[in-house]
mmCIF file of C-alpha atoms and ligand atoms in Angstrom:
data_model
loop_
_atom_site.group_PDB
_atom_site.id
_atom_site.type_symbol
_atom_site.label_atom_id
_atom_site.label_comp_id
_atom_site.label_asym_id
_atom_site.label_seq_id
_atom_site.Cartn_x
_atom_site.Cartn_y
_atom_site.Cartn_z
ATOM 1 C CA UNK C 1 22.712 9.955 1.603
ATOM 2 C CA UNK C 2 20.497 12.188 -0.499
ATOM 3 C CA UNK C 3 19.684 12.901 -4.095
ATOM 4 C CA UNK C 4 17.928 15.820 -5.747
ATOM 5 C CA UNK C 5 14.283 15.985 -4.620
ATOM 6 C CA UNK C 6 11.811 17.063 -7.296
ATOM 7 C CA UNK C 7 8.601 18.975 -6.504
ATOM 8 C CA UNK C 8 5.809 16.532 -5.700
ATOM 9 C CA UNK C 9 2.039 16.995 -5.891
ATOM 10 C CA UNK C 10 0.329 14.805 -3.309
ATOM 11 C CA UNK C 11 -2.239 12.529 -5.007
ATOM 12 C CA UNK C 12 -2.106 9.292 -3.025
ATOM 13 C CA UNK C 13 -1.419 7.817 0.398
ATOM 14 C CA UNK C 14 2.146 6.707 1.059
ATOM 15 C CA UNK C 15 3.792 4.512 2.189
ATOM 16 C CA UNK C 16 1.597 1.746 0.778
ATOM 17 C CA UNK C 17 1.402 -1.377 2.966
ATOM 18 C CA UNK C 18 3.962 -4.167 2.679
ATOM 19 C CA UNK C 19 2.626 -7.441 4.074
ATOM 20 C CA UNK C 20 3.357 -11.168 4.059
ATOM 21 C CA UNK C 21 1.443 -13.720 1.929
ATOM 22 C CA UNK C 22 1.785 -16.862 4.080
ATOM 23 C CA UNK C 23 -1.078 -18.864 2.561
ATOM 24 C CA UNK C 24 -0.036 -18.291 -1.033
ATOM 25 C CA UNK C 25 3.599 -19.043 -0.141
ATOM 26 C CA UNK C 26 2.460 -22.281 1.489
ATOM 27 C CA UNK C 27 0.665 -23.301 -1.709
ATOM 28 C CA UNK C 28 3.712 -22.503 -3.862
ATOM 29 C CA UNK C 29 6.048 -24.422 -1.545
ATOM 30 C CA UNK C 30 9.005 -22.192 -2.352
ATOM 31 C CA UNK C 31 10.163 -18.826 -1.050
ATOM 32 C CA UNK C 32 8.829 -16.715 1.776
ATOM 33 C CA UNK C 33 6.545 -14.226 0.032
ATOM 34 C CA UNK C 34 5.652 -10.577 0.632
ATOM 35 C CA UNK C 35 3.574 -8.107 -1.343
ATOM 36 C CA UNK C 36 3.875 -4.332 -1.818
ATOM 37 C CA UNK C 37 0.338 -2.979 -2.093
ATOM 38 C CA UNK C 38 0.657 -0.284 -4.768
ATOM 39 C CA UNK C 39 -2.847 -1.337 -5.791
ATOM 40 C CA UNK C 40 -3.710 0.713 -2.678
ATOM 41 C CA UNK C 41 -2.037 4.026 -3.587
ATOM 42 C CA UNK C 42 -5.405 5.653 -2.937
ATOM 43 C CA UNK C 43 -5.969 7.560 -6.192
ATOM 44 C CA UNK C 44 -9.124 6.350 -7.987
ATOM 45 C CA UNK C 45 -8.684 2.629 -7.172
ATOM 46 C CA UNK C 46 -4.914 2.868 -7.040
ATOM 47 C CA UNK C 47 -1.947 1.631 -9.027
ATOM 48 C CA UNK C 48 1.714 2.289 -9.713
ATOM 49 C CA UNK C 49 1.047 5.291 -11.991
ATOM 50 C CA UNK C 50 0.075 7.386 -8.953
ATOM 51 C CA UNK C 51 3.753 7.481 -7.934
ATOM 52 C CA UNK C 52 4.802 8.824 -11.339
ATOM 53 C CA UNK C 53 1.905 11.260 -11.504
ATOM 54 C CA UNK C 54 2.818 12.937 -8.210
ATOM 55 C CA UNK C 55 5.986 14.221 -9.937
ATOM 56 C CA UNK C 56 4.433 14.739 -13.379
ATOM 57 C CA UNK C 57 1.522 16.797 -12.016
ATOM 58 C CA UNK C 58 3.875 18.960 -9.954
ATOM 59 C CA UNK C 59 5.809 19.655 -13.160
ATOM 60 C CA UNK C 60 2.620 20.336 -15.154
ATOM 61 C CA UNK C 61 1.443 22.826 -12.517
ATOM 62 C CA UNK C 62 4.883 24.490 -12.440
ATOM 63 C CA UNK C 63 4.509 24.979 -16.207
ATOM 64 C CA UNK C 64 1.046 26.554 -15.744
ATOM 65 C CA UNK C 65 -0.613 23.824 -17.787
ATOM 66 C CA UNK C 66 -4.405 23.838 -17.981
ATOM 67 C CA UNK C 67 -4.664 20.563 -19.921
ATOM 68 C CA UNK C 68 -2.998 17.138 -19.701
ATOM 69 C CA UNK C 69 -2.726 14.733 -22.603
ATOM 70 C CA UNK C 70 -1.555 11.135 -22.449
ATOM 71 C CA UNK C 71 -2.146 7.775 -24.120
ATOM 72 C CA UNK C 72 -2.678 4.091 -23.539
ATOM 73 C CA UNK C 73 -4.778 1.038 -24.288
ATOM 74 C CA UNK C 74 -8.577 1.228 -23.970
ATOM 75 C CA UNK C 75 -8.267 -0.340 -20.495
ATOM 76 C CA UNK C 76 -5.185 1.698 -19.524
ATOM 77 C CA UNK C 77 -4.675 2.048 -15.769
ATOM 78 C CA UNK C 78 -2.273 4.898 -16.463
ATOM 79 C CA UNK C 79 -4.953 6.856 -18.350
ATOM 80 C CA UNK C 80 -7.532 6.284 -15.589
ATOM 81 C CA UNK C 81 -5.131 7.531 -12.899
ATOM 82 C CA UNK C 82 -4.101 10.492 -15.071
ATOM 83 C CA UNK C 83 -7.766 11.450 -15.585
ATOM 84 C CA UNK C 84 -8.312 11.301 -11.806
ATOM 85 C CA UNK C 85 -5.156 13.332 -11.110
ATOM 86 C CA UNK C 86 -6.274 15.984 -13.613
ATOM 87 C CA UNK C 87 -9.687 16.198 -11.925
ATOM 88 C CA UNK C 88 -8.068 16.454 -8.490
ATOM 89 C CA UNK C 89 -5.859 19.335 -9.675
ATOM 90 C CA UNK C 90 -8.532 21.191 -11.685
ATOM 91 C CA UNK C 91 -6.997 20.447 -15.086
ATOM 92 C CA UNK C 92 -8.570 19.227 -18.343
ATOM 93 C CA UNK C 93 -7.550 15.782 -19.510
ATOM 94 C CA UNK C 94 -7.305 14.356 -23.026
ATOM 95 C CA UNK C 95 -6.740 10.610 -23.433
ATOM 96 C CA UNK C 96 -5.620 8.994 -26.667
ATOM 97 C CA UNK C 97 -6.849 5.413 -26.362
ATOM 98 C CA UNK C 98 -6.121 2.401 -28.549
ATOM 99 C CA UNK C 99 -9.001 0.789 -30.384
ATOM 100 C CA UNK C 100 -12.489 2.068 -31.152
ATOM 101 C CA UNK C 101 -15.248 3.380 -28.901
ATOM 102 C CA UNK C 102 -16.779 0.312 -27.201
ATOM 103 C CA UNK C 103 -20.533 -0.226 -27.002
ATOM 104 C CA UNK C 104 -20.543 -0.365 -23.221
ATOM 105 C CA UNK C 105 -18.292 1.556 -20.899
ATOM 106 C CA UNK C 106 -16.682 -0.677 -18.260
ATOM 107 C CA UNK C 107 -13.513 -1.023 -16.190
ATOM 108 C CA UNK C 108 -10.958 1.743 -16.559
ATOM 109 C CA UNK C 109 -12.732 3.311 -19.528
ATOM 110 C CA UNK C 110 -15.907 3.770 -17.487
ATOM 111 C CA UNK C 111 -13.840 5.564 -14.845
ATOM 112 C CA UNK C 112 -12.132 7.768 -17.495
ATOM 113 C CA UNK C 113 -15.601 8.942 -18.462
ATOM 114 C CA UNK C 114 -16.614 9.605 -14.854
ATOM 115 C CA UNK C 115 -13.565 11.867 -14.523
ATOM 116 C CA UNK C 116 -14.791 13.713 -17.623
ATOM 117 C CA UNK C 117 -11.703 12.971 -19.697
ATOM 118 C CA UNK C 118 -11.927 13.806 -23.427
ATOM 119 C CA UNK C 119 -11.356 10.575 -25.361
ATOM 120 C CA UNK C 120 -9.636 10.308 -28.770
ATOM 121 C CA UNK C 121 -9.827 6.810 -30.297
ATOM 122 C CA UNK C 122 -6.594 5.901 -32.025
ATOM 123 C CA UNK C 123 -7.121 2.442 -33.553
ATOM 124 C CA UNK C 124 -3.831 0.545 -33.577
ATOM 125 C CA UNK C 125 -1.923 3.470 -32.106
ATOM 126 C CA UNK C 126 -2.161 2.820 -28.368
ATOM 127 C CA UNK C 127 1.240 4.259 -27.458
ATOM 128 C CA UNK C 128 0.610 7.921 -28.143
ATOM 129 C CA UNK C 129 1.734 7.984 -31.785
ATOM 130 C CA UNK C 130 -0.966 10.568 -32.560
ATOM 131 C CA UNK C 131 -0.403 12.801 -29.504
ATOM 132 C CA UNK C 132 1.627 15.426 -31.447
ATOM 133 C CA UNK C 133 -1.215 16.117 -33.917
ATOM 134 C CA UNK C 134 -3.889 16.338 -31.231
ATOM 135 C CA UNK C 135 -1.574 18.462 -29.073
ATOM 136 C CA UNK C 136 -1.072 20.960 -31.900
ATOM 137 C CA UNK C 137 -4.819 21.272 -32.358
ATOM 138 C CA UNK C 138 -5.340 21.906 -28.643
ATOM 139 C CA UNK C 139 -2.563 24.513 -28.591
ATOM 140 C CA UNK C 140 -4.195 26.231 -31.562
ATOM 141 C CA UNK C 141 -7.347 26.437 -29.477
ATOM 142 C CA UNK C 142 -5.382 28.286 -26.781
ATOM 143 C CA UNK C 143 -4.703 25.528 -24.253
ATOM 144 C CA UNK C 144 -1.462 25.312 -22.290
ATOM 145 C CA UNK C 145 -0.708 21.647 -22.706
ATOM 146 C CA UNK C 146 1.359 19.225 -20.673
ATOM 147 C CA UNK C 147 2.200 16.019 -22.527
ATOM 148 C CA UNK C 148 2.657 12.864 -20.457
ATOM 149 C CA UNK C 149 4.131 9.997 -22.471
ATOM 150 C CA UNK C 150 2.539 6.557 -22.691
ATOM 151 C CA UNK C 151 2.743 4.935 -19.240
ATOM 152 C CA UNK C 152 4.091 8.145 -17.662
ATOM 153 C CA UNK C 153 7.535 6.716 -18.337
ATOM 154 C CA UNK C 154 9.938 9.583 -18.721
ATOM 155 C CA UNK C 155 12.644 10.630 -16.237
ATOM 156 C CA UNK C 156 10.224 12.675 -14.104
ATOM 157 C CA UNK C 157 7.774 9.776 -13.880
ATOM 158 C CA UNK C 158 10.467 7.194 -13.166
ATOM 159 C CA UNK C 159 11.621 9.374 -10.239
ATOM 160 C CA UNK C 160 8.473 8.087 -8.511
ATOM 161 C CA UNK C 161 10.027 4.639 -8.348
ATOM 162 C CA UNK C 162 13.301 5.898 -6.941
ATOM 163 C CA UNK C 163 11.248 7.246 -4.023
ATOM 164 C CA UNK C 164 9.366 3.948 -3.975
ATOM 165 C CA UNK C 165 12.652 2.130 -3.427
ATOM 166 C CA UNK C 166 13.508 4.572 -0.641
ATOM 167 C CA UNK C 167 10.076 3.853 0.836
ATOM 168 C CA UNK C 168 10.641 0.083 1.058
ATOM 169 C CA UNK C 169 14.108 0.412 2.593
ATOM 170 C CA UNK C 170 12.246 1.486 5.757
ATOM 171 C CA UNK C 171 9.760 -1.388 5.484
ATOM 172 C CA UNK C 172 12.099 -4.306 4.766
ATOM 173 C CA UNK C 173 15.121 -3.759 6.961
ATOM 174 C CA UNK C 174 14.681 -7.006 8.907
ATOM 175 C CA UNK C 175 13.331 -9.183 6.104
ATOM 176 C CA UNK C 176 16.439 -10.188 4.144
ATOM 177 C CA UNK C 177 14.648 -9.835 0.828
ATOM 178 C CA UNK C 178 16.442 -11.545 -2.034
ATOM 179 C CA UNK C 179 14.181 -10.658 -4.986
ATOM 180 C CA UNK C 180 11.562 -8.166 -6.147
ATOM 181 C CA UNK C 181 9.225 -9.417 -8.895
ATOM 182 C CA UNK C 182 7.079 -6.931 -10.853
ATOM 183 C CA UNK C 183 5.352 -6.344 -14.186
ATOM 184 C CA UNK C 184 7.409 -4.249 -16.622
ATOM 185 C CA UNK C 185 5.771 -2.598 -19.603
ATOM 186 C CA UNK C 186 6.543 1.032 -20.441
ATOM 187 C CA UNK C 187 9.734 0.844 -18.351
ATOM 188 C CA UNK C 188 9.345 3.622 -15.764
ATOM 189 C CA UNK C 189 8.764 1.300 -12.821
ATOM 190 C CA UNK C 190 11.746 -0.838 -13.803
ATOM 191 C CA UNK C 191 14.069 2.109 -14.464
ATOM 192 C CA UNK C 192 13.184 3.811 -11.173
ATOM 193 C CA UNK C 193 13.627 0.646 -9.110
ATOM 194 C CA UNK C 194 16.981 -0.037 -10.806
ATOM 195 C CA UNK C 195 18.228 3.431 -10.025
ATOM 196 C CA UNK C 196 16.919 3.214 -6.454
ATOM 197 C CA UNK C 197 18.603 -0.152 -5.941
ATOM 198 C CA UNK C 198 21.869 1.278 -7.185
ATOM 199 C CA UNK C 199 21.602 4.464 -5.089
ATOM 200 C CA UNK C 200 20.847 2.511 -1.900
ATOM 201 C CA UNK C 201 23.492 -0.094 -2.711
ATOM 202 C CA UNK C 202 20.969 -2.874 -2.322
ATOM 203 C CA UNK C 203 21.809 -6.530 -3.058
ATOM 204 C CA UNK C 204 18.155 -7.352 -3.817
ATOM 205 C CA UNK C 205 17.709 -8.820 -7.291
ATOM 206 C CA UNK C 206 15.075 -7.170 -9.478
ATOM 207 C CA UNK C 207 13.077 -9.461 -11.782
ATOM 208 C CA UNK C 208 10.982 -7.540 -14.304
ATOM 209 C CA UNK C 209 8.352 -9.597 -16.108
ATOM 210 C CA UNK C 210 7.973 -8.360 -19.681
ATOM 211 C CA UNK C 211 4.265 -7.771 -20.380
ATOM 212 C CA UNK C 212 4.136 -6.180 -23.806
ATOM 213 C CA UNK C 213 6.174 -7.540 -26.692
ATOM 214 C CA UNK C 214 8.552 -4.854 -27.981
ATOM 215 C CA UNK C 215 8.353 -4.781 -31.803
ATOM 216 C CA UNK C 216 12.120 -4.422 -31.884
ATOM 217 C CA UNK C 217 12.696 -7.311 -29.437
ATOM 218 C CA UNK C 218 13.404 -7.753 -25.727
ATOM 219 C CA UNK C 219 16.939 -6.405 -25.975
ATOM 220 C CA UNK C 220 15.554 -3.146 -27.406
ATOM 221 C CA UNK C 221 13.217 -2.958 -24.418
ATOM 222 C CA UNK C 222 16.130 -3.581 -22.023
ATOM 223 C CA UNK C 223 18.026 -0.799 -23.816
ATOM 224 C CA UNK C 224 15.063 1.521 -23.357
ATOM 225 C CA UNK C 225 14.944 0.772 -19.610
ATOM 226 C CA UNK C 226 18.695 1.314 -19.168
ATOM 227 C CA UNK C 227 18.541 4.619 -21.078
ATOM 228 C CA UNK C 228 15.566 5.770 -19.018
ATOM 229 C CA UNK C 229 17.378 4.843 -15.781
ATOM 230 C CA UNK C 230 20.425 6.863 -16.917
ATOM 231 C CA UNK C 231 18.257 9.865 -17.796
ATOM 232 C CA UNK C 232 16.513 9.643 -14.446
ATOM 233 C CA UNK C 233 19.903 9.495 -12.724
ATOM 234 C CA UNK C 234 20.898 12.606 -14.604
ATOM 235 C CA UNK C 235 17.754 14.424 -13.490
ATOM 236 C CA UNK C 236 18.106 13.367 -9.829
ATOM 237 C CA UNK C 237 21.887 13.834 -9.715
ATOM 238 C CA UNK C 238 22.511 10.155 -8.999
ATOM 239 C CA UNK C 239 25.443 8.497 -10.707
ATOM 240 C CA UNK C 240 24.080 6.057 -13.304
ATOM 241 C CA UNK C 241 25.806 4.240 -16.115
ATOM 242 C CA UNK C 242 23.497 1.363 -16.969
ATOM 243 C CA UNK C 243 23.504 -0.739 -20.104
ATOM 244 C CA UNK C 244 20.957 -3.313 -21.259
ATOM 245 C CA UNK C 245 23.028 -6.052 -19.562
ATOM 246 C CA UNK C 246 22.110 -4.551 -16.189
ATOM 247 C CA UNK C 247 18.395 -4.992 -16.869
ATOM 248 C CA UNK C 248 16.954 -8.246 -15.549
ATOM 249 C CA UNK C 249 13.964 -9.087 -17.698
ATOM 250 C CA UNK C 250 11.972 -12.309 -18.064
ATOM 251 C CA UNK C 251 10.570 -12.324 -21.608
ATOM 252 C CA UNK C 252 8.927 -15.743 -21.736
ATOM 253 C CA UNK C 253 5.508 -14.888 -20.357
ATOM 254 C CA UNK C 254 3.938 -12.702 -23.052
ATOM 255 C CA UNK C 255 1.728 -15.545 -24.283
ATOM 256 C CA UNK C 256 -0.670 -14.429 -27.015
ATOM 257 C CA UNK C 257 0.321 -10.773 -26.553
ATOM 258 C CA UNK C 258 -0.436 -7.597 -24.640
ATOM 259 C CA UNK C 259 -3.847 -7.604 -22.992
ATOM 260 C CA UNK C 260 -4.658 -11.172 -24.036
ATOM 261 C CA UNK C 261 -5.466 -13.157 -20.918
ATOM 262 C CA UNK C 262 -4.501 -16.834 -20.918
ATOM 263 C CA UNK C 263 -4.290 -19.758 -18.526
ATOM 264 C CA UNK C 264 -1.176 -18.322 -16.806
ATOM 265 C CA UNK C 265 -3.019 -15.178 -15.760
ATOM 266 C CA UNK C 266 -6.285 -16.943 -14.958
ATOM 267 C CA UNK C 267 -4.562 -19.371 -12.559
ATOM 268 C CA UNK C 268 -2.517 -16.662 -10.851
ATOM 269 C CA UNK C 269 -5.561 -14.415 -10.366
ATOM 270 C CA UNK C 270 -7.651 -17.285 -8.982
ATOM 271 C CA UNK C 271 -4.985 -18.650 -6.607
ATOM 272 C CA UNK C 272 -4.086 -15.209 -5.208
ATOM 273 C CA UNK C 273 -7.759 -14.359 -4.713
ATOM 274 C CA UNK C 274 -8.574 -17.714 -3.106
ATOM 275 C CA UNK C 275 -5.583 -17.942 -0.761
ATOM 276 C CA UNK C 276 -5.116 -14.304 0.243
ATOM 277 C CA UNK C 277 -8.285 -12.409 -0.701
ATOM 278 C CA UNK C 278 -6.219 -10.130 -2.948
ATOM 279 C CA UNK C 279 -7.250 -9.045 -6.455
ATOM 280 C CA UNK C 280 -4.685 -9.048 -9.246
ATOM 281 C CA UNK C 281 -5.442 -7.862 -12.788
ATOM 282 C CA UNK C 282 -5.741 -9.618 -16.182
ATOM 283 C CA UNK C 283 -3.079 -7.622 -18.058
ATOM 284 C CA UNK C 284 -0.110 -6.951 -15.749
ATOM 285 C CA UNK C 285 -0.111 -8.401 -12.243
ATOM 286 C CA UNK C 286 -1.870 -11.631 -13.241
ATOM 287 C CA UNK C 287 0.905 -12.218 -15.763
ATOM 288 C CA UNK C 288 3.675 -11.200 -13.350
ATOM 289 C CA UNK C 289 2.319 -13.409 -10.552
ATOM 290 C CA UNK C 290 1.905 -16.260 -13.050
ATOM 291 C CA UNK C 291 5.578 -15.819 -13.905
ATOM 292 C CA UNK C 292 6.549 -15.812 -10.213
ATOM 293 C CA UNK C 293 4.655 -19.085 -9.759
ATOM 294 C CA UNK C 294 6.409 -20.582 -12.768
ATOM 295 C CA UNK C 295 9.823 -19.493 -11.442
ATOM 296 C CA UNK C 296 8.945 -21.345 -8.202
ATOM 297 C CA UNK C 297 7.857 -24.445 -10.170
ATOM 298 C CA UNK C 298 11.109 -24.409 -12.096
ATOM 299 C CA UNK C 299 13.204 -24.118 -8.929
ATOM 300 C CA UNK C 300 14.568 -20.656 -9.700
ATOM 301 C CA UNK C 301 12.867 -19.206 -6.648
ATOM 302 C CA UNK C 302 13.192 -21.594 -3.686
ATOM 303 C CA UNK C 303 12.911 -21.768 0.104
ATOM 304 C CA UNK C 304 16.369 -20.135 0.231
ATOM 305 C CA UNK C 305 14.767 -16.930 -1.045
ATOM 306 C CA UNK C 306 12.512 -14.183 0.277
ATOM 307 C CA UNK C 307 10.535 -12.575 -2.517
ATOM 308 C CA UNK C 308 8.595 -9.311 -2.685
ATOM 309 C CA UNK C 309 5.846 -9.228 -5.310
ATOM 310 C CA UNK C 310 5.244 -5.591 -6.246
ATOM 311 C CA UNK C 311 1.498 -5.275 -6.839
ATOM 312 C CA UNK C 312 1.312 -2.484 -9.411
ATOM 313 C CA UNK C 313 -2.516 -2.304 -9.469
ATOM 314 C CA UNK C 314 -4.921 -2.756 -12.362
ATOM 315 C CA UNK C 315 -7.868 -4.529 -10.753
ATOM 316 C CA UNK C 316 -10.500 -2.193 -12.364
ATOM 317 C CA UNK C 317 -9.721 -4.010 -15.643
ATOM 318 C CA UNK C 318 -11.057 -7.267 -14.123
ATOM 319 C CA UNK C 319 -14.574 -6.112 -14.988
ATOM 320 C CA UNK C 320 -13.670 -5.662 -18.652
ATOM 321 C CA UNK C 321 -12.405 -9.278 -18.726
ATOM 322 C CA UNK C 322 -15.433 -10.879 -17.058
ATOM 323 C CA UNK C 323 -16.058 -13.293 -19.965
ATOM 324 C CA UNK C 324 -12.453 -14.514 -20.069
ATOM 325 C CA UNK C 325 -12.332 -14.842 -16.288
ATOM 326 C CA UNK C 326 -15.525 -16.886 -16.130
ATOM 327 C CA UNK C 327 -14.577 -19.171 -19.066
ATOM 328 C CA UNK C 328 -13.703 -22.683 -17.981
HETATM 329 C C1 PLP T 1 1.517 0.472 -16.144
HETATM 330 C C2 PLP T 1 1.386 -0.751 -15.323
HETATM 331 C C3 PLP T 1 2.488 -1.596 -15.106
HETATM 332 C C4 PLP T 1 3.821 -1.390 -15.762
HETATM 333 O O1 PLP T 1 4.540 -0.298 -15.279
HETATM 334 P P1 PLP T 1 5.548 0.442 -16.277
HETATM 335 O O2 PLP T 1 6.162 1.493 -15.450
HETATM 336 O O3 PLP T 1 4.704 0.961 -17.395
HETATM 337 O O4 PLP T 1 6.515 -0.568 -16.778
HETATM 338 C C5 PLP T 1 2.323 -2.698 -14.296
HETATM 339 N N1 PLP T 1 1.143 -2.966 -13.720
HETATM 340 C C6 PLP T 1 0.052 -2.189 -13.910
HETATM 341 C C7 PLP T 1 -1.221 -2.581 -13.250
HETATM 342 C C8 PLP T 1 0.147 -1.053 -14.706
HETATM 343 O O5 PLP T 1 -0.939 -0.286 -14.894
#
C-alpha cells in the first residue's frame, strides 16, 4: 500500500517516541494511556510543526525561495519552528505576529529573535491577514518568497501528518488503541491524521480538541478540516471524500478563548508534570489533556479503552505564562 511521496527536507528526528503513562493513567482511573512525543521532534525544542515544515521547506527549496514568510500569535510555536527551519536551510524568515512588541522577549518570541527572524507586529491580525501586503513589499525588494500559511496548514503541510499516522502504525501494532486525543487549531494535524486513518483503514477514533474558537462556528472549522483533508488526498493521490460530519471535534473546552489559560489547563499541566515528569503547554496540550481528563471523569473514556495522547509540543510558551502558572 503506497501513496505519492512528496520531497522531504530533514529537519527533525523521527520516529518520535511513543511511551506509556502508567502513573497518570492510575490517577485518572480510566483508560490505559500512551503518549506520542512530538514535543521531541528535535527542531528547536520540538513540536508538531516540524512534521509539516519538512515538506514545506522541501517545496520552498524546490521553488528556489530565499525567504520564508508565515504568521501566528506572539507565542506561536509554528513561527518559532519555521524560524529555526529557515536558519537550518540558510533562508531568511519573516514572521507576522499578533499583538504588539512586548517589553521583554520570552518563550517562543525570544527564540524567534535568536534565529534572527524579521518580526512584523500585526495587532489583532494573528492569522496572516497582512501577509499579502508584506509579501508584495519583499518581492519588490527582489526576494524570492515562499508563503507558509498560518499554522503551516495547507495540503503540503498536512502531508506531514499522513506520514505521522504511517509512523505510529509501526509503533502501536500490539496495543489495540481505541482513541487518539490531540489539540486541533489550524487543522493540518487533524486533516493529516484523518487522511492517514482512512488510508490505513484504521478503526482508531480520532478526538480533536478545538483550541481556538472559529469566528464562523465549530461546524465551519469542521468544514475547513474536511476540505483540507480532501485537498491533501488529492495531492497525495489518496482517495478522500470527507465532509464535516466525518470530523470528530470536541468544542467545549475553549474556556475564555485562544491563549487564555484557565483552571482546566493549569490542572492538566500540573498533574502531567507531577505524575510523569512531562511538560505540557498553556495554550494547546494543557487544554487537550484537560479535555482528556474531563472525558475520563464523564465516563466517555473508560477502562475499556486504550488512548494515545498526541503531545504536539509547545512547552517553550510555559515561560511566557509564568504568572498564570504560579497563581493560586
Ligand atoms: C499548532 C499547534 C497545535 C495545533 O496543530 P494544528 O495543525 O494547527 O491544528 C497543537 N499543539 C501545539 C503545541 C501547536 O503548536
